[in-house]
Amino acid sequence: MIRMSELSPLPASEAWMPFRPGIDGDWNVAQAAHLYRRGGFGAPLEQLQQAVDQSPDQAVSGLIEAVEPDTYRSTMATLAHAAAASGDTRSLAAWWLRRIISSPAQAQERLVLFWHGHFATSAEKVTDVSLMLQQNELLRTHAMSGFEPFVQAVSQDPAMLLWLDAAASRKAHPNENYARELMELFCLGEGKYTEQDIREAARCFTGWEVRRKQFRFNRFQHDNGSKTVLGVTGEFGGEDVVQVVLQQSAAAEFLICKLVRYYLRDDIADVVNLCQPLIRQYRDNGLVLKPILKQILNSRLFHSPWCVGYRVRSPIDLAAGLLRCFAGSANTVQLSDQTKEAGQGLFFPPGVQGWDEGRAWINTSTLLGRSNLIAEMLADSATRFSGQSPADYVRDKFSDNAETIVRQIQDLLFSRPIPGSTAAQAVELLHRRTDQSIREALQLLCSIPEFQLC
Amino acid sequence: MPNSRRQFLSRSASAAAITFSGRLPVPLLAAVEKKKAPVVLVVIELQGGNDGLNTVVPTSSETYRRLRPNTGIAAGNTLSISSDCGFHPQLQGFAELLEQGKLGIVNGVGYDNPNRSHFESMDIWHTCQRSGDRRPEGWLGRWIESAQRPAGDLTALHLGDQQLPLALKSQQRPVPSIRSKEQFRLRAANADQLQQQLLIASETAESTDDLLGFIRSSTSTALQTSQRIQAIGRRSTTATVWPDGNLSRKLQTVSGLIRAGLETSVYYLSLGGFDTHAQQPDVHGRLLRQLGDATAAFMRDLAETEHADRVMLMCFSEFGRRVAENASAGTDHGTAGPVFLIGNQVLAGLHGDLPDLNQLENDDLKYHTDFRQVYADVLENWFQTDSREILSGSWLPSGAIRS
């Protein structure tokens, strides 16, 4: 990637210390909106006001510890199985987008999306919808827990094995694909291993197969010989290799830096040094993610002006974020088709490297696609804001004064100031109070450059 | 094309290859700027690592047959190129183009210390820089800047839904990406009004910074490009029969834009799916069929027009694949591979020897032509530009384009 990178205004020793309201900045609705947009996919005004009544620390804990009630989980499970039974990946994508929009466990869904980009597997190749669902549930189960059991589980996940052709890697001709991506994309990063390490690691994974949609170890196809991977020698199997890889000091560094770029901003200069305190702690606690995530979302750097408004909204952020801020719902089949058109199809990452995030979301084509997505969402009768049509909702819920409406939308949806000229045009449209003029005002606001950032 | 001519070309190219040392010593390169109607380069990026050995099959190699028991292609099934090699049977499109004297094959293209990561190797091809080096722009981006066309001119266009290829990245001139002409427009109840409002919003100078500036300039480019492309009018349909598939649709759009008079010099397209680690034969065959048929249709579509002589295609991939197949009837990441050039100004036939399957390096093919030599050929002989600054050094052109 080419881009200018920016040095953190805070040194590593202070960046990750807890945010102090009044000293490091204000703790208000706009700041709480930042927390919910990044940690989850946004929140309606009532939830933000509740968060402001708490301390930032409590709000972060509330966000991370939130769980889905049993009834919600069982409804989601029923819908998921119906989607899987349909054999149509579009149904499954619509199901997940609905969960992203409606789940009370927002931090969890945010991480599931992060992991989907990290362990990117595409339904383009893995056409069995039930296996894609199984992987999605696996990402959810392990989202905040220990990285080693997570990678072990992913390595034996049928969708992953099929995706990276590990499912038919035999003793005589090991297939290198999984071994390479395990080191390059999942755990260590390019340049932290040699080609010889890949060849040797591939031998360790021989005999790992998928039979009747399940992982199976075929000892007849496993290479039992001695292998040397990353300087360690033994008669390794696949589990051993995962362990060896994760024992590298590069592992914690690779993941934490990626996570910090995802949650804060993707153009951080000298990110390894900045992240040292987090990396140390992640290693010390055995690569368990939850406490690190808490620390990141409660940190001075995360709540600093250097971070707010410097992340590019992905198409899912854009669609889900708008709906969540208005307690909305929509036809997610159509909506997930549109996020795909704008560059982010759930279950269809562009390749093994996942989505490139950041500026990569923005090009002339996706910018028009993003605006069109908003237009179609607002025009669709299935789109409801808190049970009402978007126009009714704006008329009922917001003040009568068009200037005040724009100011409220600013706090709720924007991390950057709406330019004066756009605000004036939106006020004029809102003032007319017709269904169409309200929709036009919302589309305008959600298409300007400032809205692409959060 | 008569067989003798093909053989002659093949032999002479091989002879030239012996003298290939890569870098030229001194300014042997003519830096003359010939006056000519603007030419068009259409780049087709084959993503995932195209198996060069099953594309241009070394039919006379015993080693090939031995190392490719399940994925190898029998000599008798290939479409003959020379006594030593033939095309994959699904590449009838390429065979037709070769027959018409429009297709050049540059063999054994790669670079030193090959990197086998898709992303890293692709970035090397795109920028001519290794990892760790600064990569602020791509090779075509540098050409776009050096060409100094008027501001607002659509010098290059990317057709695809992926991010802008690094090759097109330039410091000063953002290159637009479009998926298709039909998709590339603002949809709204009142699109003209929204278009105007967004143009104003993207040209405001309020509270600017680098990231917001980038989004504003991309928004403004998007709106302006969309207006221009929609204004060109509906694509005039021609009698050409286009095959199915994404690549074919994109090439059809490109042909329409060229015929409509869009003065764009570079179109960048991609075809994905070449990462054939498993069950290669069917997948690879389908991809090559698409590639051959779509490019042949594209050339047919332009053949009878005034544009026929000003269009050239270049097809490349980030690497070839391992010589020995794996256990999944597939092949793993390898090194050198062929680059294809298609056009009326291309010297048809083989350029450079087929890689020697008995002289492998870490079980992989050894390259003999640096990819920058192909770029130098394109820059010097097609764009009539001095390639030295763009490629940071003098590279001997691969000799596949008429100078």
CSV table of C-alpha atoms in Angstrom, one decimal, chain A residues 93-371:
chain,number,residue,atom,x,y,z
A,93,ALA,CA,-25.2,-13.0,3.5
A,94,ALA,CA,-28.6,-11.4,4.2
A,95,TRP,CA,-28.9,-13.3,7.4
A,96,TRP,CA,-25.5,-12.1,8.6
A,97,LEU,CA,-26.1,-8.5,7.7
A,98,ARG,CA,-29.3,-8.7,9.6
A,99,ARG,CA,-27.4,-10.0,12.6
A,100,ILE,CA,-24.8,-7.2,12.3
A,101,ILE,CA,-27.6,-4.6,12.2
A,102,SER,CA,-29.7,-6.1,15.0
A,103,SER,CA,-27.4,-8.0,17.4
A,104,PRO,CA,-27.0,-6.5,20.9
A,105,ALA,CA,-23.5,-8.1,20.9
A,106,GLN,CA,-22.0,-5.4,18.7
A,107,ALA,CA,-18.4,-5.8,19.6
A,108,GLN,CA,-18.6,-9.5,18.8
A,109,GLU,CA,-20.1,-8.9,15.4
A,110,ARG,CA,-17.5,-6.3,14.6
A,111,LEU,CA,-14.8,-8.8,15.4
A,112,VAL,CA,-16.5,-11.6,13.4
A,113,LEU,CA,-16.3,-9.2,10.4
A,114,PHE,CA,-12.6,-8.5,11.2
A,115,TRP,CA,-11.9,-12.2,11.4
A,116,HIS,CA,-13.8,-12.9,8.2
A,117,GLY,CA,-11.4,-10.5,6.5
A,118,HIS,CA,-8.4,-12.1,8.3
A,119,PHE,CA,-9.2,-15.8,7.7
A,120,ALA,CA,-10.8,-14.7,4.4
A,121,THR,CA,-12.7,-17.6,2.8
A,122,SER,CA,-15.0,-17.0,-0.2
A,123,ALA,CA,-18.2,-18.7,-1.2
A,124,GLU,CA,-17.0,-18.1,-4.8
A,125,LYS,CA,-15.1,-21.4,-4.3
A,126,VAL,CA,-16.6,-22.9,-1.2
A,127,THR,CA,-20.1,-23.3,-2.6
A,128,ASP,CA,-21.5,-25.4,0.2
A,129,VAL,CA,-23.5,-22.8,2.2
A,130,SER,CA,-23.7,-24.9,5.4
A,131,LEU,CA,-19.9,-24.9,5.5
A,132,MET,CA,-19.7,-21.2,5.1
A,133,LEU,CA,-22.2,-20.9,8.0
A,134,GLN,CA,-20.2,-23.3,10.1
A,135,GLN,CA,-17.1,-21.1,9.6
A,136,ASN,CA,-19.0,-18.0,10.5
A,137,GLU,CA,-20.2,-19.6,13.7
A,138,LEU,CA,-16.6,-20.7,14.4
A,139,LEU,CA,-15.4,-17.1,14.0
A,140,ARG,CA,-18.1,-15.9,16.4
A,141,THR,CA,-17.2,-18.6,19.0
A,142,HIS,CA,-13.5,-17.7,19.1
A,143,ALA,CA,-13.9,-14.0,18.3
A,144,MET,CA,-12.5,-12.7,21.6
A,145,SER,CA,-10.7,-15.7,23.1
A,146,GLY,CA,-7.2,-17.3,22.7
A,147,PHE,CA,-5.6,-17.1,19.4
A,148,GLU,CA,-3.9,-20.5,19.4
A,149,PRO,CA,-7.1,-22.6,19.9
A,150,PHE,CA,-8.7,-20.3,17.3
A,151,VAL,CA,-6.0,-21.0,14.7
A,152,GLN,CA,-6.1,-24.7,15.5
A,153,ALA,CA,-9.9,-24.7,14.9
A,154,VAL,CA,-9.6,-22.6,11.7
A,155,SER,CA,-6.9,-25.0,10.4
A,156,GLN,CA,-9.3,-27.9,10.7
A,157,ASP,CA,-12.4,-25.9,9.5
A,158,PRO,CA,-13.8,-27.7,6.4
A,159,ALA,CA,-14.5,-24.4,4.5
A,160,MET,CA,-10.9,-23.3,5.1
A,161,LEU,CA,-9.5,-26.6,4.0
A,162,LEU,CA,-11.5,-26.6,0.8
A,163,TRP,CA,-10.7,-22.9,0.2
A,164,LEU,CA,-7.0,-23.3,0.4
A,165,ASP,CA,-6.9,-26.8,-1.2
A,166,ALA,CA,-5.5,-28.4,2.0
A,167,ALA,CA,-8.3,-30.9,1.8
A,168,ALA,CA,-6.4,-33.2,-0.6
A,169,SER,CA,-2.8,-32.7,0.3
A,170,ARG,CA,-1.0,-36.0,0.1
A,171,LYS,CA,2.3,-37.3,1.3
A,172,ALA,CA,3.8,-37.6,-2.1
A,173,HIS,CA,2.9,-34.1,-3.3
A,174,PRO,CA,2.1,-31.8,-0.4
A,175,ASN,CA,0.0,-28.8,-1.3
A,176,GLU,CA,1.6,-25.6,-0.1
A,177,ASN,CA,-1.3,-23.2,-0.2
A,178,TYR,CA,-2.5,-23.5,3.4
A,179,ALA,CA,1.0,-23.6,4.9
A,180,ARG,CA,1.9,-20.4,3.0
A,181,GLU,CA,-1.2,-18.4,4.0
A,182,LEU,CA,-0.9,-19.7,7.6
A,183,MET,CA,2.4,-17.9,7.9
A,184,GLU,CA,2.0,-15.0,5.4
A,185,LEU,CA,-1.6,-13.9,6.1
A,186,PHE,CA,-2.8,-15.4,9.3
A,187,CYS,CA,0.1,-15.4,11.8
A,188,LEU,CA,3.4,-13.8,10.9
A,189,GLY,CA,3.4,-11.6,7.8
A,190,GLU,CA,5.5,-11.7,4.7
A,191,GLY,CA,9.2,-12.0,5.1
A,192,LYS,CA,9.1,-13.7,8.5
A,193,TYR,CA,9.7,-17.2,7.1
A,194,THR,CA,11.5,-18.8,4.2
A,195,GLU,CA,10.3,-20.7,1.2
A,196,GLN,CA,11.8,-23.8,2.8
A,197,ASP,CA,9.7,-23.3,5.9
A,198,ILE,CA,6.6,-23.3,3.7
A,199,ARG,CA,7.6,-26.5,2.0
A,200,GLU,CA,8.3,-28.2,5.3
A,201,ALA,CA,5.1,-26.9,6.9
A,202,ALA,CA,3.1,-28.2,3.9
A,203,ARG,CA,4.5,-31.7,4.7
A,204,CYS,CA,3.1,-31.4,8.2
A,205,PHE,CA,-0.4,-30.8,6.9
A,206,THR,CA,-0.5,-33.8,4.6
A,207,GLY,CA,-3.4,-36.1,5.2
A,208,TRP,CA,-5.7,-33.4,6.5
A,209,GLU,CA,-8.9,-34.1,4.6
A,210,VAL,CA,-12.6,-33.2,4.4
A,211,ARG,CA,-15.0,-36.2,4.4
A,212,ARG,CA,-18.7,-35.8,4.6
A,213,LYS,CA,-18.3,-32.1,5.4
A,214,GLN,CA,-16.0,-32.9,8.3
A,215,PHE,CA,-12.4,-32.7,9.1
A,216,ARG,CA,-10.6,-36.1,9.0
A,217,PHE,CA,-7.0,-37.0,9.5
A,218,ASN,CA,-5.9,-39.6,7.0
A,219,ARG,CA,-2.8,-41.2,8.5
A,220,PHE,CA,-2.0,-43.1,5.3
A,221,GLN,CA,-1.5,-39.8,3.5
A,222,HIS,CA,0.4,-38.1,6.3
A,223,ASP,CA,4.1,-37.6,5.9
A,224,ASN,CA,5.5,-39.0,9.2
A,225,GLY,CA,9.1,-37.9,8.5
A,226,SER,CA,11.1,-35.3,10.3
A,227,LYS,CA,10.6,-31.7,9.3
A,228,THR,CA,12.3,-28.4,10.2
A,229,VAL,CA,10.0,-25.4,10.4
A,230,LEU,CA,11.2,-22.0,11.5
A,231,GLY,CA,14.3,-23.6,13.0
A,232,VAL,CA,12.6,-26.3,15.0
A,233,THR,CA,12.9,-30.0,14.0
A,234,GLY,CA,10.5,-32.8,14.8
A,235,GLU,CA,8.1,-35.4,13.4
A,236,PHE,CA,5.5,-32.6,13.3
A,237,GLY,CA,1.9,-32.8,12.4
A,238,GLY,CA,-0.3,-29.9,11.5
A,239,GLU,CA,-1.2,-29.0,15.2
A,240,ASP,CA,2.5,-28.8,16.0
A,241,VAL,CA,3.2,-26.5,13.1
A,242,VAL,CA,0.5,-24.1,14.3
A,243,GLN,CA,2.1,-24.1,17.7
A,244,VAL,CA,5.6,-23.5,16.3
A,245,VAL,CA,4.3,-20.6,14.2
A,246,LEU,CA,2.5,-19.0,17.1
A,247,GLN,CA,5.5,-19.3,19.3
A,248,GLN,CA,7.4,-16.9,16.9
A,249,SER,CA,7.7,-13.4,18.4
A,250,ALA,CA,6.4,-12.0,15.2
A,251,ALA,CA,2.9,-13.6,15.8
A,252,ALA,CA,1.7,-11.3,18.6
A,253,GLU,CA,3.2,-8.3,16.8
A,254,PHE,CA,1.5,-9.1,13.5
A,255,LEU,CA,-2.0,-9.5,14.9
A,256,ILE,CA,-1.9,-6.6,17.3
A,257,CYS,CA,-0.6,-4.2,14.7
A,258,LYS,CA,-3.3,-5.3,12.3
A,259,LEU,CA,-6.0,-4.9,14.9
A,260,VAL,CA,-4.8,-1.5,15.9
A,261,ARG,CA,-4.8,-0.4,12.3
A,262,TYR,CA,-8.3,-1.8,12.0
A,263,TYR,CA,-9.8,-0.1,15.1
A,264,LEU,CA,-7.8,3.2,15.0
A,265,ARG,CA,-6.6,4.2,11.6
A,266,ASP,CA,-4.7,2.3,8.9
A,267,ASP,CA,-1.9,4.8,8.2
A,268,ILE,CA,0.0,4.7,11.5
A,269,ALA,CA,3.7,5.3,11.2
A,270,ASP,CA,6.0,3.1,13.2
A,271,VAL,CA,3.0,1.0,14.4
A,272,VAL,CA,5.2,-1.7,15.8
A,273,ASN,CA,6.8,0.6,18.4
A,274,LEU,CA,3.5,2.3,19.2
A,275,CYS,CA,1.9,-1.1,19.9
A,276,GLN,CA,4.7,-2.5,22.1
A,277,PRO,CA,2.8,-2.3,25.4
A,278,LEU,CA,-0.2,-4.1,23.8
A,279,ILE,CA,2.0,-6.7,22.2
A,280,ARG,CA,3.8,-7.5,25.5
A,281,GLN,CA,0.5,-7.8,27.3
A,282,TYR,CA,-1.0,-10.0,24.6
A,283,ARG,CA,2.0,-12.3,24.8
A,284,ASP,CA,1.9,-12.3,28.6
A,285,ASN,CA,-1.8,-13.3,28.7
A,286,GLY,CA,-1.4,-16.2,26.3
A,287,LEU,CA,-2.7,-14.4,23.2
A,288,VAL,CA,-6.2,-13.8,24.6
A,289,LEU,CA,-7.9,-10.9,22.9
A,290,LYS,CA,-10.7,-9.6,25.1
A,291,PRO,CA,-8.6,-7.6,27.6
A,292,ILE,CA,-6.5,-6.1,24.8
A,293,LEU,CA,-9.6,-5.0,22.9
A,294,LYS,CA,-10.9,-3.4,26.1
A,295,GLN,CA,-7.7,-1.5,26.5
A,296,ILE,CA,-7.7,-0.3,22.9
A,297,LEU,CA,-11.2,1.0,23.0
A,298,ASN,CA,-10.7,2.7,26.4
A,299,SER,CA,-7.4,4.2,25.4
A,300,ARG,CA,-6.3,7.9,25.2
A,301,LEU,CA,-5.2,7.4,21.6
A,302,PHE,CA,-8.5,5.8,20.5
A,303,HIS,CA,-10.4,8.7,21.9
A,304,SER,CA,-8.0,11.4,20.6
A,305,PRO,CA,-8.8,13.7,17.7
A,306,TRP,CA,-6.0,12.0,15.8
A,307,CYS,CA,-8.2,8.9,15.7
A,308,VAL,CA,-11.8,10.2,15.4
A,309,GLY,CA,-12.8,10.6,11.8
A,310,TYR,CA,-9.7,8.9,10.4
A,311,ARG,CA,-11.1,5.6,9.5
A,312,VAL,CA,-12.7,5.0,6.0
A,313,ARG,CA,-16.2,3.4,6.4
A,314,SER,CA,-16.4,0.1,4.7
A,315,PRO,CA,-19.6,-0.6,2.7
A,316,ILE,CA,-20.9,-2.7,5.6
A,317,ASP,CA,-20.1,0.2,8.0
A,318,LEU,CA,-21.9,2.5,5.8
A,319,ALA,CA,-25.1,0.5,5.4
A,320,ALA,CA,-25.3,-1.0,8.9
A,321,GLY,CA,-24.1,2.3,10.5
A,322,LEU,CA,-26.9,4.3,9.0
A,323,LEU,CA,-29.6,1.8,10.0
A,324,ARG,CA,-28.3,1.2,13.5
A,325,CYS,CA,-28.2,5.0,14.3
A,326,PHE,CA,-31.9,5.1,13.5
A,327,ALA,CA,-32.8,1.8,15.1
A,328,GLY,CA,-33.5,0.7,11.6
A,329,SER,CA,-34.2,-2.5,9.6
A,330,ALA,CA,-34.2,-3.2,5.9
A,331,ASN,CA,-34.4,-5.8,3.2
A,332,THR,CA,-31.0,-7.3,3.8
A,333,VAL,CA,-31.0,-9.5,0.7
A,334,GLN,CA,-31.1,-6.4,-1.4
A,335,LEU,CA,-28.8,-4.5,0.9
A,336,SER,CA,-26.1,-7.1,1.0
A,337,ASP,CA,-26.2,-7.3,-2.8
A,338,GLN,CA,-25.5,-3.5,-2.8
A,339,THR,CA,-22.7,-3.7,-0.3
A,340,LYS,CA,-21.2,-6.3,-2.6
A,341,GLU,CA,-21.5,-3.9,-5.5
A,342,ALA,CA,-19.8,-1.2,-3.5
A,343,GLY,CA,-16.9,-3.6,-2.8
A,344,GLN,CA,-17.8,-5.7,0.2
A,345,GLY,CA,-19.8,-8.8,-0.2
A,346,LEU,CA,-20.2,-10.8,3.0
A,347,PHE,CA,-18.8,-14.3,2.4
A,348,PHE,CA,-17.2,-13.0,-0.8
A,349,PRO,CA,-13.9,-11.4,0.2
A,350,PRO,CA,-11.9,-10.6,-2.9
A,351,GLY,CA,-9.2,-13.1,-2.2
A,352,VAL,CA,-7.2,-14.9,0.5
A,353,GLN,CA,-5.9,-11.5,1.7
A,354,GLY,CA,-9.3,-10.3,2.6
A,355,TRP,CA,-10.3,-6.7,2.1
A,356,ASP,CA,-7.7,-4.1,1.9
A,357,GLU,CA,-9.6,-1.6,4.2
A,358,GLY,CA,-8.7,2.1,4.4
A,359,ARG,CA,-8.4,4.1,1.2
A,360,ALA,CA,-8.9,0.9,-0.8
A,361,TRP,CA,-12.6,1.2,-0.2
A,362,ILE,CA,-12.7,4.4,-2.1
A,363,ASN,CA,-12.5,4.7,-5.9
A,364,THR,CA,-14.6,6.4,-8.5
A,365,SER,CA,-16.7,3.3,-8.9
A,366,THR,CA,-17.4,2.5,-5.3
A,367,LEU,CA,-18.2,6.1,-4.5
A,368,LEU,CA,-21.1,6.1,-6.9
A,369,GLY,CA,-22.1,2.7,-5.7
A,370,ARG,CA,-22.1,3.9,-2.1
A,371,SER,CA,-24.4,6.8,-2.9
